[in-house]
CSV table of C-alpha atoms in Angstrom, one decimal:
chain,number,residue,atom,x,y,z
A,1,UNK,CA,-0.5,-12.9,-10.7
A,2,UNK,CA,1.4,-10.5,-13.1
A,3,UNK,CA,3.6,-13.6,-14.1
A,4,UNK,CA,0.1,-15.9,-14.5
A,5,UNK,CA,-1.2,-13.2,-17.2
A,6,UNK,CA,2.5,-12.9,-18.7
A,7,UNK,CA,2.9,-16.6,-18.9
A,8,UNK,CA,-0.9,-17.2,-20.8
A,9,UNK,CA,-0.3,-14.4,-23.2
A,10,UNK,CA,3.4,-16.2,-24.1
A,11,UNK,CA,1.2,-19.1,-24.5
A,12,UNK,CA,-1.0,-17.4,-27.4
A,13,UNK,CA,-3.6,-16.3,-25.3
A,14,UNK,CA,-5.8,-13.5,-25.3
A,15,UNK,CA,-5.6,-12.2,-22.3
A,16,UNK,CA,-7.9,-9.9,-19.8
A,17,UNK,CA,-7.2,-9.4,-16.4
A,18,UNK,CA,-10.3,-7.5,-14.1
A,19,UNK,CA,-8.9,-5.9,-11.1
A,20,UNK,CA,-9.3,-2.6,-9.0
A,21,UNK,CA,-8.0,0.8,-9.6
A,22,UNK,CA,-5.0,1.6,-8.8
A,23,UNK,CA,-5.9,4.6,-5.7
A,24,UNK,CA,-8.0,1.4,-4.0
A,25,UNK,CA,-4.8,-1.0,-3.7
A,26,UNK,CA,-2.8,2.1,-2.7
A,27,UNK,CA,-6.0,2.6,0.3
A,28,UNK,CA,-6.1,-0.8,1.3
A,29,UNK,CA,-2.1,-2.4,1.2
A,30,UNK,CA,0.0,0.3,-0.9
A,31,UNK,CA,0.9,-0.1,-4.8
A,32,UNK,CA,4.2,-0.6,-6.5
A,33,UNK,CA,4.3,0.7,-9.5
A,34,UNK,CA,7.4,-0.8,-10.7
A,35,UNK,CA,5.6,-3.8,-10.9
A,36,UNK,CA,3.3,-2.8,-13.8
A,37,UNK,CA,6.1,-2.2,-15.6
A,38,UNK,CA,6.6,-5.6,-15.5
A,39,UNK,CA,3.2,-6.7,-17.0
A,40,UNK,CA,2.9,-7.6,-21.4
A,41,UNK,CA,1.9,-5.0,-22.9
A,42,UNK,CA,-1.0,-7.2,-25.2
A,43,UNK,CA,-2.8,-7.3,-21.9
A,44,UNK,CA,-5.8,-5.6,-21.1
A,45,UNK,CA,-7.1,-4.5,-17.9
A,46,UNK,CA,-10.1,-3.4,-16.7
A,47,UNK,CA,-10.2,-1.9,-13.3
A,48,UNK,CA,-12.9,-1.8,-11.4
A,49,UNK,CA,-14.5,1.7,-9.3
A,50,UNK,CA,-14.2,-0.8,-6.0
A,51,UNK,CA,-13.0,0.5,-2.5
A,52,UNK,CA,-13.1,-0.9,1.0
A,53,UNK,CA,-15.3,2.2,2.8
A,54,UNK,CA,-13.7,1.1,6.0
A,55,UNK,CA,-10.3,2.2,5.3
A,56,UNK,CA,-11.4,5.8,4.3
A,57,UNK,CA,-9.5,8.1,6.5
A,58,UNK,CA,-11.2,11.8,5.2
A,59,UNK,CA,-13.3,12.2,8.1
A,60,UNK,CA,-15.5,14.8,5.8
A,61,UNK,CA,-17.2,12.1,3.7
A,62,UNK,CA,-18.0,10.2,7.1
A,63,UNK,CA,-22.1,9.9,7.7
A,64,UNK,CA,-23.4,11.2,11.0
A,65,UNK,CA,-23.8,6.9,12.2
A,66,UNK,CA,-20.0,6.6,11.3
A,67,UNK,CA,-18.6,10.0,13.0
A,68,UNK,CA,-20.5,9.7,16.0
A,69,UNK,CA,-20.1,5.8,16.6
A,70,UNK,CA,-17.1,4.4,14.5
A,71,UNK,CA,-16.6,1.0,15.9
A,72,UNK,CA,-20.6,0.4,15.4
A,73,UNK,CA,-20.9,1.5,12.3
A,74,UNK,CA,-17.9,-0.7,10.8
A,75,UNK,CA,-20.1,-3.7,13.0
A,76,UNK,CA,-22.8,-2.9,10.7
A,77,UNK,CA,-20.9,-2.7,7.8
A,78,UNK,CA,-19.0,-6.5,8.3
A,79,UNK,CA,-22.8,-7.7,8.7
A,80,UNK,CA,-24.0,-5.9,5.3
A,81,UNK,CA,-21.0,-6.8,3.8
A,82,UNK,CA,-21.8,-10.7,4.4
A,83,UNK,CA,-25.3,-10.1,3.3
A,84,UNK,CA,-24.4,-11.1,-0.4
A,85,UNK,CA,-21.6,-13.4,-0.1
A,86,UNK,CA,-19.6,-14.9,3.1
A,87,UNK,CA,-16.5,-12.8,3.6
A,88,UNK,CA,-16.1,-9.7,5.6
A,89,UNK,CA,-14.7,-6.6,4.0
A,90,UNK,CA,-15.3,-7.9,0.7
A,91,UNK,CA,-18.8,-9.7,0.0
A,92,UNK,CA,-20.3,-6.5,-1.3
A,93,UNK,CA,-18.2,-6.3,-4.4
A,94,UNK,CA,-20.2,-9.4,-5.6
A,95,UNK,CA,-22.7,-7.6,-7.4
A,96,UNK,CA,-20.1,-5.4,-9.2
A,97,UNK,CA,-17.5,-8.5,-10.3
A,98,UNK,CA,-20.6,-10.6,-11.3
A,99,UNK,CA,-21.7,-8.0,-14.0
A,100,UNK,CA,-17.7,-7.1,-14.8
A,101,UNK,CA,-17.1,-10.4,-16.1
A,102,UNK,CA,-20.7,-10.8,-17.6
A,103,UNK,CA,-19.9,-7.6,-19.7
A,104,UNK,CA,-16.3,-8.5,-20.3
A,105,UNK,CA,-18.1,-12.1,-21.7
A,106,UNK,CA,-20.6,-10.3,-23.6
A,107,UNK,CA,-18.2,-8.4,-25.3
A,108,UNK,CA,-15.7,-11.0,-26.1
A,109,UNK,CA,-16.2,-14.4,-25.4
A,110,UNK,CA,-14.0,-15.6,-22.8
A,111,UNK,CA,-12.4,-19.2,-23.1
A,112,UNK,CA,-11.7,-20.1,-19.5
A,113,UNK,CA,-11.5,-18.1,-16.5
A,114,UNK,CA,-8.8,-18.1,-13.5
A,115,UNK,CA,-9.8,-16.7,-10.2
A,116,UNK,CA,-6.9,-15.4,-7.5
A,117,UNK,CA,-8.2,-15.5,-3.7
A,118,UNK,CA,-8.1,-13.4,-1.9
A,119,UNK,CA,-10.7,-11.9,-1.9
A,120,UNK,CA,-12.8,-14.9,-2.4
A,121,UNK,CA,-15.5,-12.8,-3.8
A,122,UNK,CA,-14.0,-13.3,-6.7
A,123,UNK,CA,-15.0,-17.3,-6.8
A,124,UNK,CA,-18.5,-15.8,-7.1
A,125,UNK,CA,-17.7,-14.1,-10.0
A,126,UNK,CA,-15.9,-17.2,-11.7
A,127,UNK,CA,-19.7,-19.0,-10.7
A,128,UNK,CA,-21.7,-16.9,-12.0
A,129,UNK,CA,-19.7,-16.8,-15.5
A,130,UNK,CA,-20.5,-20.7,-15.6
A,131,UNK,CA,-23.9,-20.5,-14.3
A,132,UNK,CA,-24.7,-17.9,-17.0
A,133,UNK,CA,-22.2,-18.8,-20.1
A,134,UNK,CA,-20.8,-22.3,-18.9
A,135,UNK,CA,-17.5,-20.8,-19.5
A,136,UNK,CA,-15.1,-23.0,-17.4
A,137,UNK,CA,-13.0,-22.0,-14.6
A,138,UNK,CA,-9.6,-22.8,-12.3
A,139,UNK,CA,-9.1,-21.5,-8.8
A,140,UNK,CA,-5.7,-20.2,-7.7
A,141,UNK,CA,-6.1,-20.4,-3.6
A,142,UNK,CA,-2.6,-19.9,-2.8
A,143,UNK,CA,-3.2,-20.4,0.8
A,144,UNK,CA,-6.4,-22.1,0.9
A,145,UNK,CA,-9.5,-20.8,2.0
A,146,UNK,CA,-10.5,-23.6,4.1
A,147,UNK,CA,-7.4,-23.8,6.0
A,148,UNK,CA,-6.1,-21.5,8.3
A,149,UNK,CA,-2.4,-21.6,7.4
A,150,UNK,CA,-1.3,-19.7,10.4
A,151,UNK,CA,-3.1,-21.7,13.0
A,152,UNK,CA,-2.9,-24.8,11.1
A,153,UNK,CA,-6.6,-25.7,11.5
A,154,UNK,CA,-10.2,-25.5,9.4
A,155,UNK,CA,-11.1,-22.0,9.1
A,156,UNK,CA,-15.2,-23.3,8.7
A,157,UNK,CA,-16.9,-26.2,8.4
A,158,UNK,CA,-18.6,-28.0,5.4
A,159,UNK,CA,-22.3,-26.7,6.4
A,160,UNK,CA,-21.3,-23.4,6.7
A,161,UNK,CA,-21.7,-20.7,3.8
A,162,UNK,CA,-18.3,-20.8,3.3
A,163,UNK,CA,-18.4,-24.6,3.3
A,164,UNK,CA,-21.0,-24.7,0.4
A,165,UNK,CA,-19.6,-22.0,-1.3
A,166,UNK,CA,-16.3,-23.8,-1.8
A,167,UNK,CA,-17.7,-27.0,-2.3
A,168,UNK,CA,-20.0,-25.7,-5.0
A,169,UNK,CA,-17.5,-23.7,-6.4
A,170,UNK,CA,-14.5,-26.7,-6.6
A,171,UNK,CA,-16.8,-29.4,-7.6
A,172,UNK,CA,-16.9,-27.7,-11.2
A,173,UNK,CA,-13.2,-26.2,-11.3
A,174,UNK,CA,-10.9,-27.5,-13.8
A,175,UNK,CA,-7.8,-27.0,-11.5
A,176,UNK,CA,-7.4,-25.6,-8.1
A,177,UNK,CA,-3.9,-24.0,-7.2
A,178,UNK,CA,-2.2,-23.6,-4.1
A,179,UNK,CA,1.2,-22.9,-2.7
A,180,UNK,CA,2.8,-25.9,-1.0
A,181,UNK,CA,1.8,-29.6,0.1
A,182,UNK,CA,0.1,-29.3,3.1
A,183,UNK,CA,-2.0,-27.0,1.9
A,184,UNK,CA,-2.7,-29.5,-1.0
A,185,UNK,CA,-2.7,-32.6,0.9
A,186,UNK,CA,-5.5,-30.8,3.2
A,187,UNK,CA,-7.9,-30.3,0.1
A,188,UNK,CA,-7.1,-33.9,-1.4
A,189,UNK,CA,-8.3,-34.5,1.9
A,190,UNK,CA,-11.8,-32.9,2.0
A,191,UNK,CA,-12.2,-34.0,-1.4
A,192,UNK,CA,-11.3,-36.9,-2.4
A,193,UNK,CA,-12.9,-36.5,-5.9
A,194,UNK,CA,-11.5,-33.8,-6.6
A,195,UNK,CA,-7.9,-34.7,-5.3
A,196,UNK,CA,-6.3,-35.4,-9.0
A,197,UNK,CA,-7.4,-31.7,-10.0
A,198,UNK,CA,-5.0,-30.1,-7.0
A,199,UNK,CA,-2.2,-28.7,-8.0
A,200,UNK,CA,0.9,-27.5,-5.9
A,201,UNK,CA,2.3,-24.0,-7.9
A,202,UNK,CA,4.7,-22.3,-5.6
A,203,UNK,CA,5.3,-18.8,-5.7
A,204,UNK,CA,8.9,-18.2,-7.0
A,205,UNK,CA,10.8,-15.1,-7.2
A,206,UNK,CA,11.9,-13.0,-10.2
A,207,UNK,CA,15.4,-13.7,-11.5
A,208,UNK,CA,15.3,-9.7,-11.8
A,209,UNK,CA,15.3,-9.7,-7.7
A,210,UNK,CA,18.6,-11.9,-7.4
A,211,UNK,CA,21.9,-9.1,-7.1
A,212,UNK,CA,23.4,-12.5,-9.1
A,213,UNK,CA,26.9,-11.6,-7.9
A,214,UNK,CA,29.5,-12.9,-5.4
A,215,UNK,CA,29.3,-10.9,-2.5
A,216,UNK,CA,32.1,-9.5,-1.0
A,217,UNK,CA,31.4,-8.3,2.9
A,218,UNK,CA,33.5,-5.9,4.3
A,219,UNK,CA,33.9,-6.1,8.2
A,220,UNK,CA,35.7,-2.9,8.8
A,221,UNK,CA,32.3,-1.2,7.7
A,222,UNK,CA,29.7,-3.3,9.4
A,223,UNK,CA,28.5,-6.4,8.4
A,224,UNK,CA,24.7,-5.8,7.3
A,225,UNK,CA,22.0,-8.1,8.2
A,226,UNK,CA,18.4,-7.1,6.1
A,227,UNK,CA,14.7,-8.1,6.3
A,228,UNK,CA,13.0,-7.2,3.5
A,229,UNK,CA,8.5,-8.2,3.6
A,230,UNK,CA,5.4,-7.8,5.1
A,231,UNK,CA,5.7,-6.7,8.9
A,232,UNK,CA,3.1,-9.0,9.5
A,233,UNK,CA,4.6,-10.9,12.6
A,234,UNK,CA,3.5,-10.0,16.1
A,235,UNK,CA,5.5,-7.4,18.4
A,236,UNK,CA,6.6,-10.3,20.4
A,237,UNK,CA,7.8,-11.9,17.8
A,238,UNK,CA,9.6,-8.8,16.5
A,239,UNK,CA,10.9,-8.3,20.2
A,240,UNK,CA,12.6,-12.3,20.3
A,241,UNK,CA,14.0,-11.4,17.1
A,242,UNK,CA,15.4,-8.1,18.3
A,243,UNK,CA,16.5,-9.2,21.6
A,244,UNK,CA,18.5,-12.1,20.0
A,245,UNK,CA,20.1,-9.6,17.9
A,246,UNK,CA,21.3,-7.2,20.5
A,247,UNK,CA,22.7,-10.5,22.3
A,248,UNK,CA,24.4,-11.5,19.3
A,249,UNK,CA,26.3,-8.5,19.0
A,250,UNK,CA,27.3,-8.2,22.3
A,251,UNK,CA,29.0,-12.2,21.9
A,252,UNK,CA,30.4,-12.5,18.9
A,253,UNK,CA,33.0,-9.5,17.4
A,254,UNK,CA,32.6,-9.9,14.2
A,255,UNK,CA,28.9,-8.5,15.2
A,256,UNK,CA,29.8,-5.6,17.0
A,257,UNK,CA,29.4,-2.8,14.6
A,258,UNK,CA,26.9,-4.7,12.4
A,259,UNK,CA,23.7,-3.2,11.0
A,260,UNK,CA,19.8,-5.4,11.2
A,261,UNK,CA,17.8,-3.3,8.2
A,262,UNK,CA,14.2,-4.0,7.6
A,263,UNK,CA,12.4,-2.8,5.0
A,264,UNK,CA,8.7,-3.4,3.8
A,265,UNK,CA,5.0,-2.1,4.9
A,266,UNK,CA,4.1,-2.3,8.5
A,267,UNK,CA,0.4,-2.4,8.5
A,268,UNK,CA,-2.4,-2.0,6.6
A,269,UNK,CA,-4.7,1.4,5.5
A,270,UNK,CA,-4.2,4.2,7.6
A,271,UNK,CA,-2.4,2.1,10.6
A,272,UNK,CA,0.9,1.8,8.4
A,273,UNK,CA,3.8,2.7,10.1
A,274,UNK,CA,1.7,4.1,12.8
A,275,UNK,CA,1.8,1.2,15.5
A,276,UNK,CA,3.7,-0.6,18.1
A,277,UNK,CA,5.9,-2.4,15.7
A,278,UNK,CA,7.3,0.8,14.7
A,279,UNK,CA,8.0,2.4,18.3
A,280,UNK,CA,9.7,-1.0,18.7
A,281,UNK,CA,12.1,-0.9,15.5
A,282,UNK,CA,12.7,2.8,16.5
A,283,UNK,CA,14.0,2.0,19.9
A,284,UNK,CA,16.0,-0.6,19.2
A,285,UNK,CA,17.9,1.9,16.9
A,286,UNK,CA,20.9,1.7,19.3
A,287,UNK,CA,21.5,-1.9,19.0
A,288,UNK,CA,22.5,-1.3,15.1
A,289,UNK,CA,18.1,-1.8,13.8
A,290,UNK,CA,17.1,0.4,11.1
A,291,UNK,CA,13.8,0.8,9.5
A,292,UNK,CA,14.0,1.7,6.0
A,293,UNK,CA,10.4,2.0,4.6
A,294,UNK,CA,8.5,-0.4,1.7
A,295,UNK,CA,11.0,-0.9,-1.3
A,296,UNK,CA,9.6,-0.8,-5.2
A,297,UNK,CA,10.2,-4.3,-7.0
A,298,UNK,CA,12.7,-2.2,-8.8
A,299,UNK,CA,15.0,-2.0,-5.9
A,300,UNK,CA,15.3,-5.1,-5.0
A,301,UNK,CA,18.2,-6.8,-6.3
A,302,UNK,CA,20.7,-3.3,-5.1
A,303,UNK,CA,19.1,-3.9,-2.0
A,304,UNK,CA,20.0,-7.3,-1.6
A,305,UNK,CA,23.9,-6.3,-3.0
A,306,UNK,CA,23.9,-4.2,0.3
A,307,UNK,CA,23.5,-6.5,2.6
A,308,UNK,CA,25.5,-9.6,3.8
A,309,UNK,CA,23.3,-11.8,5.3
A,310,UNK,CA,19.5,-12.3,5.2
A,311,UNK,CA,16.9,-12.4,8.3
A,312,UNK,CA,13.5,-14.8,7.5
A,313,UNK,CA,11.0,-13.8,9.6
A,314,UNK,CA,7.5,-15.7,9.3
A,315,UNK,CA,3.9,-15.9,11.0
A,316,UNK,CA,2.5,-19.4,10.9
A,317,UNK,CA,3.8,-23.3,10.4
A,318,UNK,CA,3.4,-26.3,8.3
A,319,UNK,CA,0.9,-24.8,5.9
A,320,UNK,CA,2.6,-21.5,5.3
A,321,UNK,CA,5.7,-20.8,3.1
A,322,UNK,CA,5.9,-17.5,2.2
A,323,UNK,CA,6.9,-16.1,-1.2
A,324,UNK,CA,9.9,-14.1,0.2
A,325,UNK,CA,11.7,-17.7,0.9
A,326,UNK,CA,12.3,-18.3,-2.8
A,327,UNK,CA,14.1,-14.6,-3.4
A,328,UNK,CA,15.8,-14.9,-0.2
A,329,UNK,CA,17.5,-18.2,-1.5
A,330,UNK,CA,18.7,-16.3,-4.5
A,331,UNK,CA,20.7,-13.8,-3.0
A,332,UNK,CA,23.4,-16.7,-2.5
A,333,UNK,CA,23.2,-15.6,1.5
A,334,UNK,CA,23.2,-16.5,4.7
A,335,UNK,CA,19.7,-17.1,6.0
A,336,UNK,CA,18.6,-16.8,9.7
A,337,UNK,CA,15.5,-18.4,10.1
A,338,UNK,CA,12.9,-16.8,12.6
A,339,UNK,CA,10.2,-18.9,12.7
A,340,UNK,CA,8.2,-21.9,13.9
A,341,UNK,CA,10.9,-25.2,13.1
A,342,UNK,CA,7.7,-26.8,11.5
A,343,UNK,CA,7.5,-24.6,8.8
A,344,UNK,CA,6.7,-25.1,5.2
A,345,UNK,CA,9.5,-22.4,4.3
A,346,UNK,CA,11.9,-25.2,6.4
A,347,UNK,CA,11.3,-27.7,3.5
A,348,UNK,CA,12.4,-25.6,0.6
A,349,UNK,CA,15.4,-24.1,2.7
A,350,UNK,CA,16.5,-27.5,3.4
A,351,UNK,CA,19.8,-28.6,1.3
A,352,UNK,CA,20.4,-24.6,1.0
A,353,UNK,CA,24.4,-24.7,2.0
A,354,UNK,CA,24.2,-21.5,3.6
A,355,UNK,CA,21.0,-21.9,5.9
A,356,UNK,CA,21.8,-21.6,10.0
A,357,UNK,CA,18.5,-24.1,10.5
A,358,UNK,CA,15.3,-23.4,12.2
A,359,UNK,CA,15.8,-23.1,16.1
A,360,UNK,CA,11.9,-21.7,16.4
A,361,UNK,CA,10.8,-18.5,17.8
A,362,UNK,CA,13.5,-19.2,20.5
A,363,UNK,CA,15.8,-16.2,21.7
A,364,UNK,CA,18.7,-18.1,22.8
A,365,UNK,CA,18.5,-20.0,19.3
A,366,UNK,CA,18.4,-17.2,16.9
A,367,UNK,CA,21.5,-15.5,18.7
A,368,UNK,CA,23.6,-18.7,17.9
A,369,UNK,CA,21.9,-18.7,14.6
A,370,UNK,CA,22.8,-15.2,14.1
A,371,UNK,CA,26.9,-15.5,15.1
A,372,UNK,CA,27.0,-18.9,13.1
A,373,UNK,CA,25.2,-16.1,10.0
A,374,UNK,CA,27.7,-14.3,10.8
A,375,UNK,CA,30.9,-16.6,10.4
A,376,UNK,CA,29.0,-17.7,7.1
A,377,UNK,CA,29.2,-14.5,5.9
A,378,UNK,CA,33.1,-13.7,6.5
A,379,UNK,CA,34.1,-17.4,5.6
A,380,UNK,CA,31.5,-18.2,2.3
A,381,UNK,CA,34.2,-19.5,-0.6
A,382,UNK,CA,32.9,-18.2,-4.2
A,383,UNK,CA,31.9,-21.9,-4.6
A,384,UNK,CA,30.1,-22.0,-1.8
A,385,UNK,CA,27.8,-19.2,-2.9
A,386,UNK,CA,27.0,-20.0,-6.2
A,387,UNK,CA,25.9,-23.7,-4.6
A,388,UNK,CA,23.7,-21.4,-2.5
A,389,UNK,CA,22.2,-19.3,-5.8
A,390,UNK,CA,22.4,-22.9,-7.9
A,391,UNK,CA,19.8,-23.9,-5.3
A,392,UNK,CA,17.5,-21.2,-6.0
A,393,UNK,CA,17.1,-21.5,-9.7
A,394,UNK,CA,14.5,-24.5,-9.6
A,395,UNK,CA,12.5,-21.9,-8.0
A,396,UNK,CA,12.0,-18.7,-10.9
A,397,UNK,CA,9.1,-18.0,-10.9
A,398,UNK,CA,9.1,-17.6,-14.8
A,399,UNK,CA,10.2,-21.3,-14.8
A,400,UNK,CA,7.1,-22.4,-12.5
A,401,UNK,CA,4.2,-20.4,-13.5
A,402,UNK,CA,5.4,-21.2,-17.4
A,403,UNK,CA,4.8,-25.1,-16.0
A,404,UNK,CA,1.7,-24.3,-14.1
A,405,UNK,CA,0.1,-22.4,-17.2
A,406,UNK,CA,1.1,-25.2,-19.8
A,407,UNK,CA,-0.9,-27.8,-17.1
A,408,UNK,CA,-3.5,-25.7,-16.9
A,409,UNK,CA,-3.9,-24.9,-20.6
A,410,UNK,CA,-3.8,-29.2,-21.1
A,411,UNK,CA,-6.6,-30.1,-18.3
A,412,UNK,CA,-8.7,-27.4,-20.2
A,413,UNK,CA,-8.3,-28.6,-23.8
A,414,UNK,CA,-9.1,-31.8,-22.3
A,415,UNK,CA,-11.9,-31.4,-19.6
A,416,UNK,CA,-13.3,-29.3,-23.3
A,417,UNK,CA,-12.8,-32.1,-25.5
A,418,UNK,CA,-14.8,-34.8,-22.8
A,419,UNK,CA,-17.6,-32.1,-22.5
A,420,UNK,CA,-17.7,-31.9,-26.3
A,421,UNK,CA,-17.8,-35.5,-26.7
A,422,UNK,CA,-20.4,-36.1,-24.1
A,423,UNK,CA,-22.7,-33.5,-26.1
A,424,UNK,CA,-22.1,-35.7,-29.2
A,425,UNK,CA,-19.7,-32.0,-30.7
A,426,UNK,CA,-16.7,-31.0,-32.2
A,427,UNK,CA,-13.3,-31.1,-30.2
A,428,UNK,CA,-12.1,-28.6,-32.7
C-alpha cells in the first residue's frame, strides 16, 4: 500500500490516502513505524478515530453486559457489526468511511479511487463515492474475497450479501487487483465480463530488505537458519517444522551447533505472544530455536546478513503466495520450504538455484530439506548466489507496483475518455 501511494504520486498524482490512527493498527496487529518513514512526503493522510471494541483489553471501560458475559456480548457485537455491511469485526465502520471520503470529495475533487481489502468495508466506501459523485473506482483484493485462499474453496455464494456486494461492487470497477493466478483465474471465472479488467499485481519486496551481499557462513560459530513473518501457521504445523529440525541436527554435523531464529508477531490484540505457539518455540530452546520478537522494516536487511539459510513457513495452497517469498528470494539463500507442495509460493520459487523443493508439511521431508539447506549453505560459489539474488530482481516491488500503477492510470484515462464520448463531452 505504502509503495501504491508512492508509485501514483511519482506518477504526478495528487495523492490522499484515508486510513486509521496509528494507536488502532498498534490495538488490532502492531505498527512499524519505520515503515512511514518510507511513505512521500506530498502525501496526505487522514486517519480516521476507528477501533475494533473487541480488542480492548482495559477492563474499566468494559459495560456491565461485557464484564459479566464476555463471549456474549462480543456474539452481539459480530451480529451488530453485520447490521450495516456483511463482514464481522468491521461492517460498522461503514458509516464513518462513507462520510470520510464524501468529505475528502467535497473538499477536493477526487479523480479515481483505489480501495485495499481487507477490510472490505472499505468497497462500500469506494460505492458510495460513485453512487454519490460518479467518481470511478479500482479494487485491490490481494487475496480475493470470494475465495478462501487457505482452504482453496468459495468463501460465499453469489445470492449471499457478500455475493451481491461484490458483484455490484466489480461490475463498475475499472480494475480489480490481486496477488497471483489462481486467484485471478478464479474471478475470470465468476465473471466472465469482467475477466479482461483482472489484473495479477504481486506483492514484491523492497530492494532496501535484500542484505545485497555474498554471504559468507561461518561453521565454527553455528550455522544460523531464520524465519522472519506472521506466526500465522498452526501449532502442529510449527511442531512438524520443529521436530524436523531437531532431527536434522541430530543427522547431519554440519547441523549440530546450528541456530533456527524466528522472528515476527505471534497473534493478534492482546493474545500476541501469549499462546501455545510461544510455549512451543520456548521449549524447543534446547534444540538450537530462538524466538526473537517482531522486527521493524528497518532491520530487515542486517537481519537477513545474520543468517545463512532461510526457513518458508506458509498456511494455505494454490491460491496463496505470501509476500515474504519475494524478500526471501533476495537474500541470495538457501530456502527450506515448509508448506503444502501445491503452493502458489512453489511457482515463483521455481528456477530459484538455491531452493531445497517443496516436500509438503512432511517431517521426514523437511529434515532432508533442511541437511540438503545445509550443504547449500557451506558449498554456495559467489556465482551461485548472485544467480539466486539475479532471480529475485523481476520481483521489487518498486518495479511491479510502478507497472501496476501505469496500467491502472491507462484503463482510467480510457474507461474516462469512452464515458466522455458516450455523453457526447470532452476527453480533455
Amino acid at each position: 500500500m505504502r509503495e501504491t501511494a508512492n508509485q501514483f504520486v511519482k506518477a504526478g498524482w495528487d495523492v490522499t490516502v484515508v486510513t486509521i490512527a496509528p494507536e488502532s493498527w498498534e490495538r488490532d496487529s502492531g505498527v512499524d513505524p519505520s515503515l512511514l518513514e518510507q511513505v512521500d512526503p506530498r502525501v496526505e493522510v487522514v486517519e480516521l478515530p476507528l477501533a475494533r471494541e473487541d480488542l480492548e483489553t482495559d477492563i474499566r471501560l468494559y459495560d456491565e453486559s461485557r464484564a459479566l458475559d464476555p463471549n456474549g456480548w462480543v456474539a452481539e457485537l459480530r451480529i451488530r457489526q453485520q447490521q450495516t455491511f456483511p463482514e464481522p469485526n468491521f461492517g460498522e465502520w461503514r458509516g464513518a468511511l462513507e462520510q470520510a471520503v464524501l468529505r475528502i470529495h467535497q473538499e477536493h475533487p477526487a479523480d479515481l479511487l483505489l480501495a485495499t481489502c481487507v477490510p472490505y468495508v472499505n468497497l462500500a466506501a469506494a460505492w458510495k463515492l460513485w453512487e454519490e459523485a460518479r467518481v470511478p473506482y479500482a479494487v485491490d483484493f490481494r487475496d480475493g474475497w470470494s475465495i478462501d485462499v487457505v482452504e482453496g474453496v468459495e468463501a460465499f455464494s453469489r445470492d449471499s450479501e457478500e455475493g451481491r456486494w461484490e458483484l455490484k461492487v466489480l461490475e463498475h470497477a475499472v480494475s480489480l487487483w490481486v496477488v497471483n493466478d489462481p486467484i485471478a483465474d478464479h474471478y475470470r471465472a465468476r465473471y466472465p465480463d469482467f475477466a479482461a479488467r483482472v489484473h495479477v499485481v504481486r506483492n514484491g519486496y523492497d530492494a532496501d530488505s535484500s542484505p545485497g551481499r555474498v554471504h559468507s557462513p561461518d561453521l565454527e560459530s553455528g550455522l544460523v537458519f531464520g524465519y522472519l513473518g506472521t506466526v500465522n501457521f498452526t501449532t502442529r504445523h510449527l511442531e512438524t517444522v520443529l521436530n524436523a529440525w531437531r532431527a536434522a541436527r541430530q543427522k547431519e554435523p554440519l547441523l549440530a551447533n546450528a541456530r533456527f531464529e524466528l522472528r515476527g508477531h505471534i497473534g493478534a490484540g492482546a493474545g500476541r505472544e501469549a499462546n501455545r505457539h510461544t510455549e512451543i518455540l520456548k521449549q524447543a530452546e534446547a534444540d538450537g530455536v530462538f524466538f526473537g520478537g517482531p522486527a521493524a522494516k528497518a532491520e530487515v536487511a542486517s537481519i537477513y546478513a545474520g543468517w545463512d539459510a532461510m526457513v518458508l513457513i506458509l498456511i494455505g495452497g494454490r491460491y496463496v503466495t505470501s509476500g515474504k517469498v519475494y524478500e526471501y528470494m533476495a537474500t541470495g539463500l538457501p530456502i527450506v520450504s515448509a508448506h503444502a507442495v501445491e503452493h502458489d509460493a512453489s511457482n515463483v520459487l521455481r528456477g530459484h538455484p538455491l531452493w531445497t523443493g517443496a516436500v509438503g508439511i512432511d517431517e521426514e521431508g523437511l529434515t532432508e530439506s533442511f541437511v540438503e539447506a545445509a550443504h547449500m549453505a557451506m558449498e554456495t560459489t559467489d556465482d551461485m548466489h548472485a544467480e539466486a539474488m539475479a532471480h529475485a530482481d523481476q520481483f521489487t516491488r518498486e518495479a511491479l507496483m510502478s507497472v501496476a500503477v501505469k496500467n491502472l492510470v491507462e484503463e482510467f484515462a480510457a474507461e474516462r475518455a469512452g464515458t466522455s464520448i458516450a455523453a457526447g463531452g470532452s476527453t480533455s
